[in-house]
Tab-separated table of C-alpha atoms and ligand atoms in Angstrom:
chain	number	residue	atom	x	y	z
A	2	UNK	CA	117.241	155.533	138.985
A	3	UNK	CA	115.412	154.098	135.927
A	4	UNK	CA	111.493	155.083	135.443
A	5	UNK	CA	110.587	151.570	134.285
A	6	UNK	CA	107.870	149.099	135.238
A	7	UNK	CA	107.696	145.363	135.466
A	8	UNK	CA	104.827	144.927	133.260
A	9	UNK	CA	101.081	144.956	134.146
A	10	UNK	CA	98.750	148.020	134.426
A	11	UNK	CA	99.912	151.530	134.854
A	12	UNK	CA	99.005	152.353	138.598
A	13	UNK	CA	95.941	154.272	139.267
A	14	UNK	CA	96.626	154.220	143.159
A	15	UNK	CA	100.311	155.159	143.275
A	16	UNK	CA	101.369	156.208	146.887
A	17	UNK	CA	104.751	157.353	147.635
A	18	UNK	CA	106.028	155.584	144.360
A	19	UNK	CA	104.958	152.072	145.609
A	20	UNK	CA	101.856	150.240	144.876
A	21	UNK	CA	100.558	146.700	145.037
A	22	UNK	CA	99.894	144.768	141.818
A	23	UNK	CA	98.065	141.325	141.478
A	24	UNK	CA	100.284	138.898	139.724
A	25	UNK	CA	97.330	137.104	138.126
A	26	UNK	CA	95.061	139.893	136.858
A	27	UNK	CA	97.214	142.838	137.076
A	28	UNK	CA	94.972	145.041	138.967
A	29	UNK	CA	96.616	147.633	141.198
A	30	UNK	CA	95.913	148.558	144.759
A	31	UNK	CA	96.822	151.334	147.160
A	32	UNK	CA	99.270	149.750	149.583
A	33	UNK	CA	98.343	151.547	152.895
A	34	UNK	CA	94.781	152.312	152.742
A	35	UNK	CA	93.433	148.849	153.687
A	36	UNK	CA	95.015	145.684	155.012
A	37	UNK	CA	95.175	143.301	151.959
A	38	UNK	CA	97.149	140.212	151.447
A	39	UNK	CA	95.710	138.929	148.225
A	40	UNK	CA	94.062	140.506	145.294
A	41	UNK	CA	90.307	141.471	146.224
A	42	UNK	CA	89.404	140.928	142.707
A	43	UNK	CA	90.887	137.512	141.952
A	44	UNK	CA	92.541	136.304	145.158
A	45	UNK	CA	95.858	136.402	143.339
A	46	UNK	CA	99.106	136.853	145.144
A	47	UNK	CA	100.347	140.620	145.361
A	48	UNK	CA	103.527	142.262	144.551
A	49	UNK	CA	105.070	145.585	145.371
A	50	UNK	CA	105.668	147.725	142.471
A	51	UNK	CA	107.455	151.098	142.232
A	52	UNK	CA	107.427	153.887	139.722
A	53	UNK	CA	111.309	153.639	139.602
A	54	UNK	CA	113.918	151.003	139.971
A	55	UNK	CA	117.484	151.920	141.331
A	56	UNK	CA	120.718	150.895	140.042
A	57	UNK	CA	123.585	149.734	142.193
A	58	UNK	CA	124.931	153.221	142.011
A	59	UNK	CA	121.900	154.406	143.914
A	60	UNK	CA	122.803	152.359	146.882
A	61	UNK	CA	124.534	153.502	150.103
A	62	UNK	CA	125.141	152.496	153.549
A	63	UNK	CA	124.935	148.913	154.994
A	64	UNK	CA	122.503	146.097	155.649
A	65	UNK	CA	119.125	145.784	154.310
A	66	UNK	CA	118.540	149.629	154.513
A	67	UNK	CA	121.456	150.182	152.135
A	68	UNK	CA	118.822	149.298	149.486
A	69	UNK	CA	116.173	151.796	150.714
A	70	UNK	CA	115.753	152.909	147.251
A	71	UNK	CA	114.227	149.647	146.159
A	72	UNK	CA	112.105	149.392	149.417
A	73	UNK	CA	108.817	151.092	150.372
A	74	UNK	CA	110.199	153.219	152.929
A	75	UNK	CA	113.670	155.019	153.565
A	76	UNK	CA	114.097	153.241	156.976
A	77	UNK	CA	112.453	150.609	159.028
A	78	UNK	CA	112.382	148.886	162.443
A	79	UNK	CA	115.997	147.863	162.295
A	80	UNK	CA	118.382	145.896	164.432
A	81	UNK	CA	121.109	146.039	161.654
A	82	UNK	CA	120.008	142.912	159.646
A	83	UNK	CA	121.498	142.041	156.454
A	84	UNK	CA	125.077	142.521	155.366
A	85	UNK	CA	125.791	138.883	155.820
A	86	UNK	CA	128.934	137.174	154.651
A	87	UNK	CA	129.475	135.377	151.386
A	88	UNK	CA	131.967	132.669	152.357
A	89	UNK	CA	134.492	130.687	150.474
A	90	UNK	CA	133.992	126.872	151.348
A	91	UNK	CA	137.352	125.325	150.283
A	92	UNK	CA	136.323	121.686	151.348
A	93	UNK	CA	133.081	121.810	149.557
A	94	UNK	CA	134.448	123.551	146.665
A	95	UNK	CA	137.303	120.780	146.209
A	96	UNK	CA	134.744	118.026	146.491
A	97	UNK	CA	132.085	119.534	143.944
A	98	UNK	CA	132.974	119.894	140.284
A	99	UNK	CA	132.007	123.427	139.511
A	100	UNK	CA	134.050	126.586	138.843
A	101	UNK	CA	133.306	128.119	142.366
A	102	UNK	CA	131.071	127.745	145.204
A	103	UNK	CA	130.240	130.553	147.661
A	104	UNK	CA	127.833	130.490	150.670
A	105	UNK	CA	125.610	133.374	151.613
A	106	UNK	CA	125.253	132.819	155.285
A	107	UNK	CA	121.888	134.171	156.403
A	108	UNK	CA	122.505	132.680	160.028
A	109	UNK	CA	124.618	135.762	160.533
A	110	UNK	CA	121.401	137.968	160.834
A	111	UNK	CA	120.343	139.143	164.186
A	112	UNK	CA	118.008	136.314	165.054
A	113	UNK	CA	120.020	133.843	163.162
A	114	UNK	CA	117.886	133.528	159.989
A	115	UNK	CA	117.111	135.686	156.643
A	116	UNK	CA	113.503	136.232	158.108
A	117	UNK	CA	114.926	139.470	159.739
A	118	UNK	CA	115.229	141.146	156.249
A	119	UNK	CA	111.504	140.510	155.716
A	120	UNK	CA	110.424	141.681	159.196
A	121	UNK	CA	112.492	144.943	159.231
A	122	UNK	CA	110.225	145.953	156.248
A	123	UNK	CA	107.069	144.127	157.384
A	124	UNK	CA	106.845	145.605	160.797
A	125	UNK	CA	107.469	148.955	159.445
A	126	UNK	CA	104.482	148.653	157.123
A	127	UNK	CA	102.340	147.305	160.072
A	128	UNK	CA	103.310	150.553	161.786
A	129	UNK	CA	102.269	152.451	158.781
A	130	UNK	CA	98.803	150.674	158.830
A	131	UNK	CA	98.459	151.275	162.635
A	132	UNK	CA	97.612	147.456	163.500
A	133	UNK	CA	97.729	146.451	166.949
A	134	UNK	CA	98.686	142.653	166.703
A	135	UNK	CA	101.311	141.054	164.530
A	136	UNK	CA	100.841	137.283	163.804
A	137	UNK	CA	102.305	134.269	161.865
A	138	UNK	CA	102.382	130.658	161.522
A	139	UNK	CA	105.866	129.138	161.695
A	140	UNK	CA	108.230	126.260	161.580
A	141	UNK	CA	110.120	128.411	163.980
A	142	UNK	CA	112.390	131.121	162.243
A	143	UNK	CA	109.618	133.456	161.156
A	144	UNK	CA	108.233	133.378	164.779
A	145	UNK	CA	111.605	134.216	166.192
A	146	UNK	CA	112.023	137.229	163.808
A	147	UNK	CA	108.540	138.485	164.307
A	148	UNK	CA	108.810	138.147	168.110
A	149	UNK	CA	112.019	139.951	168.030
A	150	UNK	CA	110.920	142.828	165.660
A	151	UNK	CA	107.714	143.094	167.180
A	152	UNK	CA	109.298	143.659	170.555
A	153	UNK	CA	111.321	146.303	169.057
A	154	UNK	CA	108.314	148.022	167.743
A	155	UNK	CA	106.415	147.491	171.003
A	156	UNK	CA	103.717	145.497	169.264
A	157	UNK	CA	101.864	142.465	170.407
A	158	UNK	CA	102.906	139.047	168.601
A	159	UNK	CA	100.989	135.895	168.251
A	160	UNK	CA	102.601	132.831	166.777
A	161	UNK	CA	101.148	129.556	165.926
A	162	UNK	CA	103.559	126.525	165.833
A	163	UNK	CA	103.051	122.928	164.798
A	164	UNK	CA	103.250	121.189	168.041
A	165	UNK	CA	106.359	119.247	168.676
A	166	UNK	CA	107.808	120.088	165.264
A	167	UNK	CA	109.775	123.268	165.967
A	168	UNK	CA	113.435	123.309	166.932
A	169	UNK	CA	114.294	124.417	170.505
A	170	UNK	CA	116.388	127.367	169.826
A	171	UNK	CA	113.452	128.965	167.759
A	172	UNK	CA	110.831	128.362	170.451
A	173	UNK	CA	113.099	129.913	173.079
A	174	UNK	CA	113.667	133.012	170.891
A	175	UNK	CA	109.862	133.548	170.419
A	176	UNK	CA	109.397	132.969	174.128
A	177	UNK	CA	112.032	135.365	175.393
A	178	UNK	CA	111.075	138.078	172.894
A	179	UNK	CA	107.541	138.250	174.375
A	180	UNK	CA	105.463	136.511	171.806
A	181	UNK	CA	102.173	134.525	172.752
A	182	UNK	CA	102.952	131.127	171.501
A	183	UNK	CA	100.176	128.728	170.629
A	184	UNK	CA	100.999	125.048	169.720
A	185	UNK	CA	98.555	123.746	167.180
A	186	UNK	CA	97.839	120.120	166.854
A	187	UNK	CA	98.500	120.125	162.980
A	188	UNK	CA	101.362	120.982	160.645
A	189	UNK	CA	102.697	124.230	159.505
A	190	UNK	CA	100.121	124.494	156.581
A	191	UNK	CA	97.368	124.005	159.117
A	192	UNK	CA	98.758	126.748	161.242
A	193	UNK	CA	98.973	129.151	158.258
A	194	UNK	CA	95.259	128.342	157.421
A	195	UNK	CA	94.182	129.204	160.856
A	196	UNK	CA	96.256	132.609	161.130
A	197	UNK	CA	95.419	133.571	157.521
A	198	UNK	CA	91.663	133.248	158.491
A	199	UNK	CA	92.370	135.447	161.633
A	200	UNK	CA	94.109	138.033	159.520
A	201	UNK	CA	91.189	138.212	157.021
A	202	UNK	CA	88.701	138.650	160.031
A	203	UNK	CA	91.040	141.614	161.138
A	204	UNK	CA	92.184	140.148	164.429
A	205	UNK	CA	95.857	140.367	163.374
A	206	UNK	CA	98.262	141.555	160.881
A	207	UNK	CA	99.855	138.584	159.070
A	208	UNK	CA	103.594	138.578	158.568
A	209	UNK	CA	104.236	135.551	156.923
A	210	UNK	CA	105.632	135.559	153.415
A	211	UNK	CA	102.407	135.942	151.649
A	212	UNK	CA	102.656	139.386	152.792
A	213	UNK	CA	104.304	141.163	149.798
A	214	UNK	CA	106.298	143.597	151.934
A	215	UNK	CA	108.067	140.636	153.636
A	216	UNK	CA	109.408	139.809	150.341
A	217	UNK	CA	110.620	143.169	149.626
A	218	UNK	CA	113.131	142.895	152.543
A	219	UNK	CA	114.156	139.298	151.544
A	220	UNK	CA	114.870	140.717	147.996
A	221	UNK	CA	118.129	142.225	149.502
A	222	UNK	CA	119.616	138.793	149.789
A	223	UNK	CA	119.893	138.811	146.095
A	224	UNK	CA	121.210	142.386	145.956
A	225	UNK	CA	123.970	141.603	148.516
A	226	UNK	CA	124.831	138.279	146.719
A	227	UNK	CA	125.302	140.075	143.384
A	228	UNK	CA	127.399	143.026	144.709
A	229	UNK	CA	129.641	140.669	146.574
A	230	UNK	CA	129.915	138.122	143.706
A	231	UNK	CA	130.837	140.688	141.167
A	232	UNK	CA	133.204	142.389	143.463
A	233	UNK	CA	135.131	138.970	143.977
A	234	UNK	CA	134.695	137.273	140.439
A	235	UNK	CA	133.887	140.395	138.177
A	236	UNK	CA	130.669	138.843	137.200
A	237	UNK	CA	127.196	137.517	138.341
A	238	UNK	CA	126.910	134.140	139.666
A	239	UNK	CA	125.544	131.556	137.089
A	240	UNK	CA	123.202	129.919	139.652
A	241	UNK	CA	121.698	130.364	143.147
A	242	UNK	CA	120.876	127.154	145.047
A	243	UNK	CA	118.400	127.630	147.987
A	244	UNK	CA	116.349	125.664	150.334
A	245	UNK	CA	112.482	125.978	149.625
A	246	UNK	CA	109.641	125.760	152.080
A	247	UNK	CA	107.073	128.522	151.522
A	248	UNK	CA	108.936	129.541	148.407
A	249	UNK	CA	109.348	133.319	149.683
A	250	UNK	CA	113.068	133.547	148.921
A	251	UNK	CA	112.764	132.131	145.461
A	252	UNK	CA	109.996	134.702	144.782
A	253	UNK	CA	111.987	137.391	146.354
A	254	UNK	CA	115.091	136.617	144.442
A	255	UNK	CA	113.304	136.298	141.033
A	256	UNK	CA	111.849	139.748	141.812
A	257	UNK	CA	115.235	141.154	142.657
A	258	UNK	CA	116.566	140.007	139.288
A	259	UNK	CA	113.564	141.428	137.342
A	260	UNK	CA	113.987	144.813	138.896
A	261	UNK	CA	117.733	144.876	137.850
A	262	UNK	CA	116.563	143.976	134.427
A	263	UNK	CA	114.069	146.775	134.519
A	264	UNK	CA	116.836	149.163	135.912
A	265	UNK	CA	119.192	148.131	132.966
A	266	UNK	CA	121.493	146.482	135.301
A	267	UNK	CA	121.324	143.018	134.144
A	268	UNK	CA	120.274	141.391	130.889
A	269	UNK	CA	117.416	138.865	131.164
A	270	UNK	CA	119.611	136.014	130.095
A	271	UNK	CA	122.119	136.915	132.928
A	272	UNK	CA	119.702	136.150	135.639
A	273	UNK	CA	121.192	133.581	137.950
A	274	UNK	CA	119.515	130.117	137.472
A	275	UNK	CA	117.147	129.826	140.636
A	276	UNK	CA	117.476	126.243	141.879
A	277	UNK	CA	115.196	125.190	144.717
A	278	UNK	CA	115.984	122.190	147.012
A	279	UNK	CA	113.340	120.550	149.143
A	280	UNK	CA	113.637	117.602	151.602
A	281	UNK	CA	112.342	114.405	149.963
A	282	UNK	CA	109.518	114.202	152.612
A	283	UNK	CA	108.249	117.512	151.826
A	284	UNK	CA	108.803	118.206	148.145
A	285	UNK	CA	105.736	119.616	146.377
A	286	UNK	CA	107.631	122.501	144.605
A	287	UNK	CA	110.180	119.740	143.292
A	288	UNK	CA	107.203	117.540	142.128
A	289	UNK	CA	105.589	120.591	140.088
A	290	UNK	CA	108.958	121.623	138.560
A	291	UNK	CA	109.886	118.055	137.504
A	292	UNK	CA	106.108	117.279	136.148
A	293	UNK	CA	106.103	120.643	134.368
A	294	UNK	CA	103.087	121.696	136.192
A	295	UNK	CA	101.897	125.406	136.721
A	296	UNK	CA	100.405	124.613	140.108
A	297	UNK	CA	101.736	122.949	143.139
A	298	UNK	CA	99.770	119.898	144.672
A	299	UNK	CA	99.275	120.056	148.501
A	300	UNK	CA	100.987	117.584	150.379
A	301	UNK	CA	99.030	116.641	153.600
A	302	UNK	CA	101.783	114.517	155.140
A	303	UNK	CA	105.192	115.919	155.388
A	304	UNK	CA	108.274	114.879	157.320
A	305	UNK	CA	111.928	115.747	157.469
A	306	UNK	CA	114.742	116.323	159.803
A	307	UNK	CA	114.949	119.924	158.212
A	308	UNK	CA	111.803	121.196	160.300
A	309	UNK	CA	112.131	124.628	158.894
A	310	UNK	CA	111.194	123.358	155.445
A	311	UNK	CA	108.652	120.895	156.557
A	312	UNK	CA	105.845	122.670	154.319
A	313	UNK	CA	103.336	120.764	152.184
A	314	UNK	CA	101.868	123.735	150.449
A	315	UNK	CA	104.343	126.739	149.479
A	316	UNK	CA	102.097	129.720	149.361
A	317	UNK	CA	104.470	131.654	147.022
A	318	UNK	CA	104.589	128.938	144.362
A	319	UNK	CA	102.675	131.168	141.922
A	320	UNK	CA	105.490	133.663	142.256
A	321	UNK	CA	108.427	131.133	142.602
A	322	UNK	CA	107.695	128.628	139.824
A	323	UNK	CA	107.790	131.225	137.041
A	324	UNK	CA	111.096	132.236	138.464
A	325	UNK	CA	112.606	128.958	138.416
A	326	UNK	CA	111.541	128.442	134.832
A	327	UNK	CA	112.530	132.001	133.542
A	328	UNK	CA	115.932	131.858	134.932
A	329	UNK	CA	116.714	128.343	133.494
A	330	UNK	CA	116.701	126.959	137.162
A	331	UNK	CA	115.296	123.523	138.397
A	332	UNK	CA	114.440	121.969	141.653
A	333	UNK	CA	115.681	118.895	143.372
A	334	UNK	CA	114.659	116.874	146.435
A	335	UNK	CA	117.254	115.612	148.916
A	336	UNK	CA	117.113	112.781	151.567
A	337	UNK	CA	117.554	113.743	155.170
A	338	UNK	CA	120.827	111.825	155.381
A	339	UNK	CA	122.277	113.936	152.640
A	340	UNK	CA	121.197	117.060	154.324
A	341	UNK	CA	122.956	115.992	157.637
A	342	UNK	CA	126.076	115.118	155.531
A	343	UNK	CA	126.062	118.463	153.976
A	344	UNK	CA	125.411	120.148	157.485
A	345	UNK	CA	128.643	118.201	158.458
A	346	UNK	CA	130.473	119.274	155.493
A	347	UNK	CA	129.600	122.999	156.014
A	348	UNK	CA	130.746	122.763	159.633
A	349	UNK	CA	134.032	121.394	158.516
A	350	UNK	CA	134.377	124.495	156.341
A	351	UNK	CA	133.568	126.679	159.584
A	352	UNK	CA	129.931	127.372	158.505
A	353	UNK	CA	127.404	126.435	161.115
A	354	UNK	CA	124.001	125.921	159.858
A	355	UNK	CA	120.549	124.443	160.757
A	356	UNK	CA	119.564	121.314	158.740
A	357	UNK	CA	117.121	123.253	156.325
A	358	UNK	CA	120.105	125.351	155.273
A	359	UNK	CA	122.265	122.524	154.318
A	360	UNK	CA	119.660	121.235	152.029
A	361	UNK	CA	121.199	124.021	149.513
A	362	UNK	CA	124.621	122.267	149.463
A	363	UNK	CA	123.126	118.685	149.386
A	364	UNK	CA	121.139	119.790	146.491
A	365	UNK	CA	124.134	121.303	144.555
A	366	UNK	CA	125.854	117.954	145.185
A	367	UNK	CA	123.079	115.993	143.960
A	368	UNK	CA	122.593	118.111	140.850
A	369	UNK	CA	126.383	118.166	139.899
A	370	UNK	CA	126.423	114.282	140.519
A	371	UNK	CA	123.415	113.904	138.117
A	372	UNK	CA	124.872	116.112	135.301
A	373	UNK	CA	122.400	118.821	135.790
A	374	UNK	CA	124.835	121.378	136.974
A	375	UNK	CA	127.974	122.047	134.710
A	376	UNK	CA	131.540	122.143	135.751
A	377	UNK	CA	132.139	125.613	134.414
A	378	UNK	CA	129.420	127.175	136.758
A	379	UNK	CA	129.855	129.692	139.382
A	380	UNK	CA	127.285	128.852	142.295
A	381	UNK	CA	126.046	130.608	145.192
A	382	UNK	CA	124.365	128.333	147.984
A	383	UNK	CA	122.193	130.081	150.371
A	384	UNK	CA	122.370	128.958	154.047
A	385	UNK	CA	119.231	130.459	155.651
A	386	UNK	CA	119.587	129.792	159.361
A	387	UNK	CA	122.270	129.214	162.213
A	388	UNK	CA	123.477	125.963	163.546
A	389	UNK	CA	122.273	126.785	167.025
A	390	UNK	CA	118.537	127.197	165.768
A	391	UNK	CA	118.365	123.380	166.110
A	392	UNK	CA	120.855	122.479	168.798
A	393	UNK	CA	119.402	118.730	168.848
A	394	UNK	CA	120.059	118.239	165.255
A	395	UNK	CA	123.518	119.815	165.391
A	396	UNK	CA	124.445	117.438	168.280
A	397	UNK	CA	123.124	114.366	166.626
A	398	UNK	CA	125.025	115.360	163.445
A	399	UNK	CA	128.168	115.744	165.368
A	400	UNK	CA	130.188	113.518	167.424
A	401	UNK	CA	129.419	112.321	171.125
A	402	UNK	CA	131.354	113.792	174.020
A	403	UNK	CA	133.716	111.342	175.658
A	404	UNK	CA	133.463	111.150	179.265
A	405	UNK	CA	136.937	110.967	181.137
A	406	UNK	CA	138.189	110.837	184.594
A	407	UNK	CA	139.229	114.082	186.615
A	408	UNK	CA	143.009	113.680	185.872
A	409	UNK	CA	145.680	114.319	183.264
A	410	UNK	CA	146.277	110.635	182.529
A	411	UNK	CA	142.618	109.912	181.734
A	412	UNK	CA	142.476	112.725	179.310
A	413	UNK	CA	145.551	111.586	177.535
A	414	UNK	CA	144.255	108.141	177.350
A	415	UNK	CA	141.182	109.443	175.542
A	416	UNK	CA	143.147	111.639	173.030
B	503	PLP	C1	115.971	127.888	157.942
B	503	PLP	C2	114.963	128.009	156.746
B	503	PLP	N1	115.529	127.743	155.536
B	503	PLP	C3	114.824	127.716	154.360
B	503	PLP	C4	113.437	128.076	154.592
B	503	PLP	C5	112.574	128.179	153.350
B	503	PLP	O1	112.297	129.396	152.811
B	503	PLP	P1	111.213	129.925	151.888
B	503	PLP	O2	109.908	129.689	152.791
B	503	PLP	O3	111.495	131.353	151.678
B	503	PLP	O4	111.305	128.983	150.716
B	503	PLP	C6	112.801	128.557	155.828
B	503	PLP	C7	111.366	128.905	156.059
B	503	PLP	O5	110.433	128.658	155.252
B	503	PLP	C8	113.644	128.444	156.909
B	503	PLP	O6	113.297	128.805	158.164
B	504	LIG	N1	110.287	128.247	157.648
B	504	LIG	C1	109.354	129.222	157.801
B	504	LIG	C2	107.912	128.939	157.343
B	504	LIG	C3	107.043	130.022	157.079
B	504	LIG	O1	107.534	130.809	156.120
B	504	LIG	P1	107.231	132.363	155.809
B	504	LIG	O2	108.484	132.809	155.083
B	504	LIG	O3	106.065	132.271	155.005
B	504	LIG	O4	106.957	133.150	157.148
B	504	LIG	C4	109.378	129.767	159.289
B	504	LIG	O5	110.383	129.878	159.993
B	504	LIG	O6	108.300	129.618	160.120
């Protein structure tokens, strides 16, 4: 372990080696005395900090909790999340002019999305704080994961969904795991505004990605990518391409890389270039990156087939934008048709994903075509959720079943 910090104030309130620091003013706060989501002094986003940052040698075991030395607890409310595959995708690799493409498939998590990594940590923190009710706003996957992990921890779960805009598989998951589901006549951002207000009033513990402990769990995506990529290629990837909604993963991966720099595992100039992809109909981060702005402008009207990333105000933008810049990354918007084509291409390589996940591959293709990604780069695309999350989108992207009569000749005619 390396006794290094990530900058900012030396903590006055360290608790078990972990504390919260404001990314804006640097003020530090005890993590488990009170429930806080933002800096009480300046309203900035909070980040977990530790008195030591582990090296790869310190990790043992499997899944998210293999990385317990970089998490706030030695174990969590776990159903064996993490340890997802880093697939080769020969068809995509042949079609895209880069050195290599690998796909980190987070659809292989217990509830079929990366959110489980955040919830195994976040729900453990909720237990520590002794809260009674967990809550989130969701485009679907967060609600499925929170319902599942809340059930496992025997805690009440409340979820607010944008009415009519959440894929069927996700609502079914939240429902069966026992969450109370409220459908709001508004988009995801409106749901988040409401649930954040409930949390501030103390009516629920918020487990969206504004919660800094959620992102601690999601940091392990980066650790797994780096370990697996180095094992296969002998080096870190040059670039990680990922879909962006609330920008939690972008923030978490940047934090992962910075902690490895702090631990002496990685040089700053080796951090993979974080490359965010949004749907053209919901692209406030892309707009900010392309216009060189430090702040994201809220989009009130958002629309895309990739309902998981139908988000107009990414709450983690103040963490994610610096990550994209510091790593030499970029951001790009893709059309829904490009997303659907990438979903088909991934499926032909044997990787079944929901539309938002396919955005990463669509974005890679676009950036290569535009000459923004070089042919000598080793790239990892993050696919964030399983195909069955959104069966309607999958069926629409696939081919229609052919009705045939009940006899061999009829079947032979059809083939
Ligand atoms: C399947 C899927 N992909 C991507 C995202 C975007 O991730 P983030 O909010 O971390 O940017 C989400 C949710 O936001 C999601 O559910
Ligand atoms: N895609 C998300 C949107 C909410 O993101 P979060 O990471 O802030 O919880 C979802 O599945 O709800």
